[in-house]
Amino acid sequence: MPAFKVSRRIEIDAGHRIMTHGSKCRNLHGHRYVVEVECEARRLHDMGEQTDMVVDFGFLKEEMMRLIDAPCDHGFIAAGADDGLLALFAPEHGDAALWLAGLRAEVDRAGAALTSDTRLGTKLYVVPFQPTAECLAKHWFELLAKPVGARSGGTARLVSVRVWETPNCMAEYGPG
Protein backbone atom coordinates (compact mmCIF):
# COMPACT_ATOMS: atom_id res chain seq x y z
CA MET A 1 0.00 0.00 0.00
CA PRO A 2 1.22 3.52 -0.73
CA ALA A 3 2.54 5.42 2.27
CA PHE A 4 4.27 8.66 3.14
CA LYS A 5 7.56 8.29 5.04
CA VAL A 6 9.63 10.81 6.97
CA SER A 7 12.86 10.41 8.90
CA ARG A 8 14.82 12.39 11.47
CA ARG A 9 18.45 11.96 12.58
CA ILE A 10 20.40 12.96 15.63
CA GLU A 11 24.00 12.27 16.62
CA ILE A 12 25.32 11.43 20.07
CA ASP A 13 28.70 10.56 21.50
CA ALA A 14 28.76 7.71 24.01
CA GLY A 15 31.01 5.01 25.32
CA HIS A 16 30.23 1.34 25.77
CA ARG A 17 31.72 -2.10 25.76
CA ILE A 18 30.39 -5.50 24.76
CA MET A 19 31.55 -7.73 27.61
CA THR A 20 30.78 -10.96 25.74
CA HIS A 21 32.59 -9.95 22.53
CA GLY A 22 35.50 -12.16 21.57
CA SER A 23 37.61 -9.37 20.12
CA LYS A 24 38.37 -5.67 20.54
CA CYS A 25 34.78 -4.54 21.28
CA ARG A 26 35.09 -6.03 24.76
CA ASN A 27 37.36 -3.05 25.55
CA LEU A 28 36.00 0.29 26.68
CA HIS A 29 35.50 2.49 23.62
CA GLY A 30 33.18 5.10 22.19
CA HIS A 31 31.23 6.00 19.08
CA ARG A 32 29.75 8.98 17.33
CA TYR A 33 26.37 7.30 17.04
CA VAL A 34 23.96 8.45 14.35
CA VAL A 35 20.38 7.57 15.23
CA GLU A 36 17.68 7.82 12.57
CA VAL A 37 13.98 7.20 13.06
CA GLU A 38 11.57 6.58 10.21
CA CYS A 39 7.82 7.13 10.47
CA GLU A 40 5.08 6.43 7.97
CA ALA A 41 1.43 7.25 7.42
CA ARG A 42 -1.11 6.12 4.85
CA ARG A 43 -2.52 9.64 4.81
CA LEU A 44 -1.37 13.10 5.81
CA HIS A 45 -3.01 15.16 8.54
CA ASP A 46 -5.84 17.18 7.04
CA MET A 47 -6.06 19.88 9.72
CA GLY A 48 -4.26 21.45 12.65
CA GLU A 49 -0.59 22.22 13.18
CA GLN A 50 0.50 19.10 11.28
CA THR A 51 -1.61 19.74 8.17
CA ASP A 52 -0.14 17.89 5.18
CA MET A 53 2.47 16.17 7.40
CA VAL A 54 3.07 12.61 8.56
CA VAL A 55 4.35 13.93 11.89
CA ASP A 56 6.12 17.19 12.73
CA PHE A 57 9.92 16.98 12.39
CA GLY A 58 10.31 19.27 15.40
CA PHE A 59 8.36 16.86 17.55
CA LEU A 60 10.51 13.93 16.40
CA LYS A 61 13.62 15.89 17.32
CA GLU A 62 12.21 16.81 20.76
CA GLU A 63 11.40 13.20 21.58
CA MET A 64 14.74 11.89 20.28
CA MET A 65 16.59 14.49 22.35
CA ARG A 66 14.53 13.65 25.45
CA LEU A 67 14.66 9.86 25.16
CA ILE A 68 18.07 9.27 23.51
CA ASP A 69 20.30 12.35 23.68
CA ALA A 70 19.56 13.46 27.25
CA PRO A 71 20.27 10.10 28.93
CA CYS A 72 23.06 8.87 26.63
CA ASP A 73 25.01 11.71 24.98
CA HIS A 74 28.49 12.14 26.48
CA GLY A 75 27.83 9.25 28.82
CA PHE A 76 28.54 5.57 29.06
CA ILE A 77 26.03 2.85 28.13
CA ALA A 78 26.52 -0.34 30.14
CA ALA A 79 24.92 -3.75 30.42
CA GLY A 80 23.38 -4.37 33.84
CA ALA A 81 25.12 -7.75 33.93
CA ASP A 82 28.59 -6.25 33.43
CA ASP A 83 29.73 -6.48 37.06
CA GLY A 84 33.38 -5.64 36.39
CA LEU A 85 32.55 -2.50 34.44
CA LEU A 86 29.89 -1.29 36.85
CA ALA A 87 32.33 -1.73 39.74
CA LEU A 88 34.52 0.90 38.05
CA PHE A 89 31.62 3.38 38.18
CA ALA A 90 30.52 2.64 41.76
CA PRO A 91 30.85 5.72 43.96
CA GLU A 92 33.54 5.68 46.61
CA HIS A 93 31.03 6.75 49.25
CA GLY A 94 28.48 4.25 50.50
CA ASP A 95 27.97 0.57 49.80
CA ALA A 96 28.83 -0.40 46.20
CA ALA A 97 26.66 -3.53 46.37
CA LEU A 98 23.66 -1.45 47.48
CA TRP A 99 24.33 1.10 44.72
CA LEU A 100 24.44 -1.69 42.12
CA ALA A 101 21.28 -3.33 43.50
CA GLY A 102 19.48 0.01 43.19
CA LEU A 103 20.55 0.39 39.57
CA ARG A 104 19.44 -3.12 38.72
CA ALA A 105 16.08 -2.59 40.44
CA GLU A 106 15.54 0.55 38.35
CA VAL A 107 16.47 -1.35 35.17
CA ASP A 108 13.96 -4.08 36.10
CA ARG A 109 11.26 -1.48 36.82
CA ALA A 110 11.81 0.98 33.97
CA GLY A 111 13.82 -0.88 31.33
CA ALA A 112 16.92 1.29 31.92
CA ALA A 113 18.57 3.33 34.67
CA LEU A 114 20.30 6.69 34.39
CA THR A 115 22.61 7.99 37.09
CA SER A 116 25.46 10.41 37.57
CA ASP A 117 26.03 9.16 41.12
CA THR A 118 29.22 7.52 39.91
CA ARG A 119 32.84 7.53 41.04
CA LEU A 120 33.75 10.41 38.70
CA GLY A 121 30.31 12.00 38.51
CA THR A 122 29.92 10.80 34.92
CA LYS A 123 26.66 9.92 33.24
CA LEU A 124 25.90 6.19 33.23
CA TYR A 125 22.96 4.61 31.36
CA VAL A 126 22.41 0.99 32.37
CA VAL A 127 20.37 -1.34 30.16
CA PRO A 128 19.26 -5.00 30.52
CA PHE A 129 21.15 -6.14 27.40
CA GLN A 130 24.57 -5.90 25.78
CA PRO A 131 24.71 -2.36 24.34
CA THR A 132 25.13 -3.45 20.74
CA ALA A 133 23.80 -1.28 17.91
CA GLU A 134 21.08 -3.90 17.32
CA CYS A 135 19.86 -3.84 20.91
CA LEU A 136 20.07 -0.05 21.17
CA ALA A 137 17.97 0.28 18.00
CA LYS A 138 15.28 -1.96 19.53
CA HIS A 139 15.43 -0.17 22.90
CA TRP A 140 15.09 3.27 21.36
CA PHE A 141 12.31 2.02 19.05
CA GLU A 142 10.34 0.84 22.09
CA LEU A 143 10.82 4.21 23.81
CA LEU A 144 9.73 6.25 20.77
CA ALA A 145 6.82 4.21 19.34
CA LYS A 146 4.09 5.44 21.72
CA PRO A 147 5.02 9.16 21.62
CA VAL A 148 5.02 9.10 17.80
CA GLY A 149 1.57 7.49 17.69
CA ALA A 150 0.19 9.83 20.34
CA ARG A 151 1.54 13.03 18.81
CA SER A 152 0.19 12.11 15.38
CA GLY A 153 -3.24 11.20 16.72
CA GLY A 154 -2.68 7.67 15.47
CA THR A 155 -1.99 8.81 11.90
CA ALA A 156 1.73 7.98 11.92
CA ARG A 157 3.58 4.97 13.17
CA LEU A 158 7.23 4.43 13.89
CA VAL A 159 8.61 2.09 11.20
CA SER A 160 12.24 1.71 12.20
CA VAL A 161 15.18 2.99 14.19
CA ARG A 162 18.63 2.83 12.62
CA VAL A 163 21.80 3.12 14.68
CA TRP A 164 25.17 3.74 13.04
CA GLU A 165 28.23 3.06 15.19
CA THR A 166 30.53 4.08 12.35
CA PRO A 167 29.90 5.47 8.86
CA ASN A 168 30.10 1.87 7.57
CA CYS A 169 28.26 -0.09 10.29
CA MET A 170 24.52 0.25 10.92
CA ALA A 171 21.86 -1.81 12.68
CA GLU A 172 18.13 -1.38 12.17
CA TYR A 173 15.10 -2.45 14.19
CA GLY A 174 11.46 -2.35 13.15
CA PRO A 175 8.44 -4.52 13.85
CA GLY A 176 8.53 -5.96 10.33
mmCIF file of C-alpha atoms in Angstrom:
data_model
loop_
_atom_site.group_PDB
_atom_site.id
_atom_site.type_symbol
_atom_site.label_atom_id
_atom_site.label_comp_id
_atom_site.label_asym_id
_atom_site.label_seq_id
_atom_site.Cartn_x
_atom_site.Cartn_y
_atom_site.Cartn_z
ATOM 1 C CA MET A 1 0.000 0.000 0.000
ATOM 2 C CA PRO A 2 1.223 3.517 -0.730
ATOM 3 C CA ALA A 3 2.544 5.423 2.272
ATOM 4 C CA PHE A 4 4.271 8.664 3.138
ATOM 5 C CA LYS A 5 7.560 8.293 5.041
ATOM 6 C CA VAL A 6 9.632 10.806 6.969
ATOM 7 C CA SER A 7 12.859 10.405 8.895
ATOM 8 C CA ARG A 8 14.824 12.395 11.466
ATOM 9 C CA ARG A 9 18.450 11.960 12.582
ATOM 10 C CA ILE A 10 20.404 12.959 15.635
ATOM 11 C CA GLU A 11 24.002 12.271 16.618
ATOM 12 C CA ILE A 12 25.318 11.428 20.069
ATOM 13 C CA ASP A 13 28.704 10.564 21.497
ATOM 14 C CA ALA A 14 28.756 7.712 24.005
ATOM 15 C CA GLY A 15 31.011 5.010 25.318
ATOM 16 C CA HIS A 16 30.231 1.337 25.767
ATOM 17 C CA ARG A 17 31.725 -2.100 25.760
ATOM 18 C CA ILE A 18 30.392 -5.499 24.764
ATOM 19 C CA MET A 19 31.547 -7.725 27.611
ATOM 20 C CA THR A 20 30.779 -10.956 25.737
ATOM 21 C CA HIS A 21 32.591 -9.949 22.532
ATOM 22 C CA GLY A 22 35.496 -12.163 21.567
ATOM 23 C CA SER A 23 37.614 -9.368 20.125
ATOM 24 C CA LYS A 24 38.366 -5.672 20.535
ATOM 25 C CA CYS A 25 34.781 -4.535 21.277
ATOM 26 C CA ARG A 26 35.091 -6.031 24.762
ATOM 27 C CA ASN A 27 37.358 -3.054 25.548
ATOM 28 C CA LEU A 28 35.998 0.293 26.682
ATOM 29 C CA HIS A 29 35.495 2.486 23.615
ATOM 30 C CA GLY A 30 33.183 5.103 22.186
ATOM 31 C CA HIS A 31 31.234 6.003 19.082
ATOM 32 C CA ARG A 32 29.750 8.982 17.329
ATOM 33 C CA TYR A 33 26.365 7.299 17.043
ATOM 34 C CA VAL A 34 23.962 8.445 14.349
ATOM 35 C CA VAL A 35 20.381 7.567 15.231
ATOM 36 C CA GLU A 36 17.680 7.820 12.572
ATOM 37 C CA VAL A 37 13.985 7.196 13.056
ATOM 38 C CA GLU A 38 11.567 6.585 10.212
ATOM 39 C CA CYS A 39 7.815 7.128 10.469
ATOM 40 C CA GLU A 40 5.082 6.427 7.973
ATOM 41 C CA ALA A 41 1.431 7.248 7.420
ATOM 42 C CA ARG A 42 -1.107 6.118 4.854
ATOM 43 C CA ARG A 43 -2.525 9.637 4.805
ATOM 44 C CA LEU A 44 -1.370 13.103 5.813
ATOM 45 C CA HIS A 45 -3.011 15.158 8.535
ATOM 46 C CA ASP A 46 -5.842 17.184 7.041
ATOM 47 C CA MET A 47 -6.055 19.880 9.721
ATOM 48 C CA GLY A 48 -4.259 21.452 12.647
ATOM 49 C CA GLU A 49 -0.595 22.221 13.182
ATOM 50 C CA GLN A 50 0.496 19.100 11.283
ATOM 51 C CA THR A 51 -1.613 19.745 8.172
ATOM 52 C CA ASP A 52 -0.139 17.889 5.184
ATOM 53 C CA MET A 53 2.472 16.174 7.401
ATOM 54 C CA VAL A 54 3.065 12.606 8.563
ATOM 55 C CA VAL A 55 4.350 13.932 11.894
ATOM 56 C CA ASP A 56 6.116 17.186 12.728
ATOM 57 C CA PHE A 57 9.924 16.980 12.392
ATOM 58 C CA GLY A 58 10.310 19.270 15.396
ATOM 59 C CA PHE A 59 8.360 16.857 17.552
ATOM 60 C CA LEU A 60 10.509 13.929 16.399
ATOM 61 C CA LYS A 61 13.622 15.894 17.325
ATOM 62 C CA GLU A 62 12.206 16.814 20.764
ATOM 63 C CA GLU A 63 11.405 13.199 21.576
ATOM 64 C CA MET A 64 14.738 11.890 20.284
ATOM 65 C CA MET A 65 16.589 14.492 22.345
ATOM 66 C CA ARG A 66 14.532 13.650 25.449
ATOM 67 C CA LEU A 67 14.662 9.857 25.163
ATOM 68 C CA ILE A 68 18.069 9.266 23.509
ATOM 69 C CA ASP A 69 20.303 12.345 23.679
ATOM 70 C CA ALA A 70 19.557 13.456 27.255
ATOM 71 C CA PRO A 71 20.271 10.103 28.926
ATOM 72 C CA CYS A 72 23.061 8.872 26.628
ATOM 73 C CA ASP A 73 25.013 11.712 24.979
ATOM 74 C CA HIS A 74 28.492 12.137 26.484
ATOM 75 C CA GLY A 75 27.828 9.250 28.824
ATOM 76 C CA PHE A 76 28.538 5.571 29.065
ATOM 77 C CA ILE A 77 26.032 2.850 28.132
ATOM 78 C CA ALA A 78 26.521 -0.341 30.139
ATOM 79 C CA ALA A 79 24.916 -3.753 30.419
ATOM 80 C CA GLY A 80 23.383 -4.370 33.839
ATOM 81 C CA ALA A 81 25.122 -7.749 33.931
ATOM 82 C CA ASP A 82 28.594 -6.253 33.432
ATOM 83 C CA ASP A 83 29.733 -6.483 37.057
ATOM 84 C CA GLY A 84 33.375 -5.637 36.394
ATOM 85 C CA LEU A 85 32.554 -2.498 34.441
ATOM 86 C CA LEU A 86 29.890 -1.289 36.854
ATOM 87 C CA ALA A 87 32.333 -1.728 39.745
ATOM 88 C CA LEU A 88 34.524 0.905 38.050
ATOM 89 C CA PHE A 89 31.622 3.382 38.182
ATOM 90 C CA ALA A 90 30.520 2.639 41.759
ATOM 91 C CA PRO A 91 30.850 5.723 43.960
ATOM 92 C CA GLU A 92 33.539 5.675 46.612
ATOM 93 C CA HIS A 93 31.034 6.745 49.249
ATOM 94 C CA GLY A 94 28.476 4.246 50.496
ATOM 95 C CA ASP A 95 27.969 0.572 49.801
ATOM 96 C CA ALA A 96 28.831 -0.400 46.196
ATOM 97 C CA ALA A 97 26.655 -3.529 46.365
ATOM 98 C CA LEU A 98 23.664 -1.451 47.484
ATOM 99 C CA TRP A 99 24.328 1.097 44.716
ATOM 100 C CA LEU A 100 24.440 -1.688 42.124
ATOM 101 C CA ALA A 101 21.281 -3.326 43.499
ATOM 102 C CA GLY A 102 19.477 0.007 43.192
ATOM 103 C CA LEU A 103 20.550 0.390 39.572
ATOM 104 C CA ARG A 104 19.440 -3.118 38.722
ATOM 105 C CA ALA A 105 16.079 -2.590 40.440
ATOM 106 C CA GLU A 106 15.541 0.547 38.349
ATOM 107 C CA VAL A 107 16.467 -1.352 35.173
ATOM 108 C CA ASP A 108 13.959 -4.077 36.099
ATOM 109 C CA ARG A 109 11.259 -1.479 36.822
ATOM 110 C CA ALA A 110 11.809 0.976 33.970
ATOM 111 C CA GLY A 111 13.824 -0.881 31.330
ATOM 112 C CA ALA A 112 16.924 1.287 31.917
ATOM 113 C CA ALA A 113 18.570 3.333 34.666
ATOM 114 C CA LEU A 114 20.301 6.693 34.391
ATOM 115 C CA THR A 115 22.615 7.991 37.089
ATOM 116 C CA SER A 116 25.463 10.413 37.566
ATOM 117 C CA ASP A 117 26.032 9.157 41.115
ATOM 118 C CA THR A 118 29.220 7.525 39.914
ATOM 119 C CA ARG A 119 32.840 7.527 41.041
ATOM 120 C CA LEU A 120 33.755 10.406 38.702
ATOM 121 C CA GLY A 121 30.311 12.003 38.506
ATOM 122 C CA THR A 122 29.921 10.805 34.920
ATOM 123 C CA LYS A 123 26.656 9.924 33.238
ATOM 124 C CA LEU A 124 25.904 6.193 33.227
ATOM 125 C CA TYR A 125 22.960 4.613 31.365
ATOM 126 C CA VAL A 126 22.406 0.987 32.369
ATOM 127 C CA VAL A 127 20.370 -1.339 30.157
ATOM 128 C CA PRO A 128 19.259 -4.997 30.520
ATOM 129 C CA PHE A 129 21.155 -6.135 27.405
ATOM 130 C CA GLN A 130 24.569 -5.899 25.777
ATOM 131 C CA PRO A 131 24.709 -2.358 24.337
ATOM 132 C CA THR A 132 25.132 -3.451 20.735
ATOM 133 C CA ALA A 133 23.799 -1.283 17.910
ATOM 134 C CA GLU A 134 21.079 -3.895 17.316
ATOM 135 C CA CYS A 135 19.858 -3.843 20.912
ATOM 136 C CA LEU A 136 20.071 -0.055 21.172
ATOM 137 C CA ALA A 137 17.967 0.277 18.002
ATOM 138 C CA LYS A 138 15.278 -1.962 19.535
ATOM 139 C CA HIS A 139 15.434 -0.174 22.898
ATOM 140 C CA TRP A 140 15.089 3.272 21.356
ATOM 141 C CA PHE A 141 12.312 2.024 19.052
ATOM 142 C CA GLU A 142 10.342 0.839 22.094
ATOM 143 C CA LEU A 143 10.823 4.206 23.808
ATOM 144 C CA LEU A 144 9.729 6.249 20.774
ATOM 145 C CA ALA A 145 6.819 4.214 19.343
ATOM 146 C CA LYS A 146 4.090 5.439 21.723
ATOM 147 C CA PRO A 147 5.017 9.155 21.622
ATOM 148 C CA VAL A 148 5.015 9.099 17.804
ATOM 149 C CA GLY A 149 1.574 7.494 17.689
ATOM 150 C CA ALA A 150 0.187 9.835 20.339
ATOM 151 C CA ARG A 151 1.544 13.034 18.806
ATOM 152 C CA SER A 152 0.193 12.114 15.379
ATOM 153 C CA GLY A 153 -3.238 11.195 16.720
ATOM 154 C CA GLY A 154 -2.677 7.666 15.466
ATOM 155 C CA THR A 155 -1.992 8.811 11.898
ATOM 156 C CA ALA A 156 1.727 7.982 11.922
ATOM 157 C CA ARG A 157 3.583 4.968 13.175
ATOM 158 C CA LEU A 158 7.228 4.426 13.886
ATOM 159 C CA VAL A 159 8.606 2.095 11.203
ATOM 160 C CA SER A 160 12.244 1.711 12.196
ATOM 161 C CA VAL A 161 15.176 2.990 14.186
ATOM 162 C CA ARG A 162 18.631 2.829 12.617
ATOM 163 C CA VAL A 163 21.798 3.123 14.676
ATOM 164 C CA TRP A 164 25.165 3.736 13.036
ATOM 165 C CA GLU A 165 28.225 3.058 15.186
ATOM 166 C CA THR A 166 30.528 4.081 12.348
ATOM 167 C CA PRO A 167 29.899 5.471 8.860
ATOM 168 C CA ASN A 168 30.098 1.871 7.571
ATOM 169 C CA CYS A 169 28.257 -0.087 10.288
ATOM 170 C CA MET A 170 24.518 0.252 10.923
ATOM 171 C CA ALA A 171 21.859 -1.810 12.682
ATOM 172 C CA GLU A 172 18.126 -1.376 12.170
ATOM 173 C CA TYR A 173 15.100 -2.448 14.191
ATOM 174 C CA GLY A 174 11.462 -2.354 13.153
ATOM 175 C CA PRO A 175 8.440 -4.522 13.853
ATOM 176 C CA GLY A 176 8.525 -5.957 10.333
#
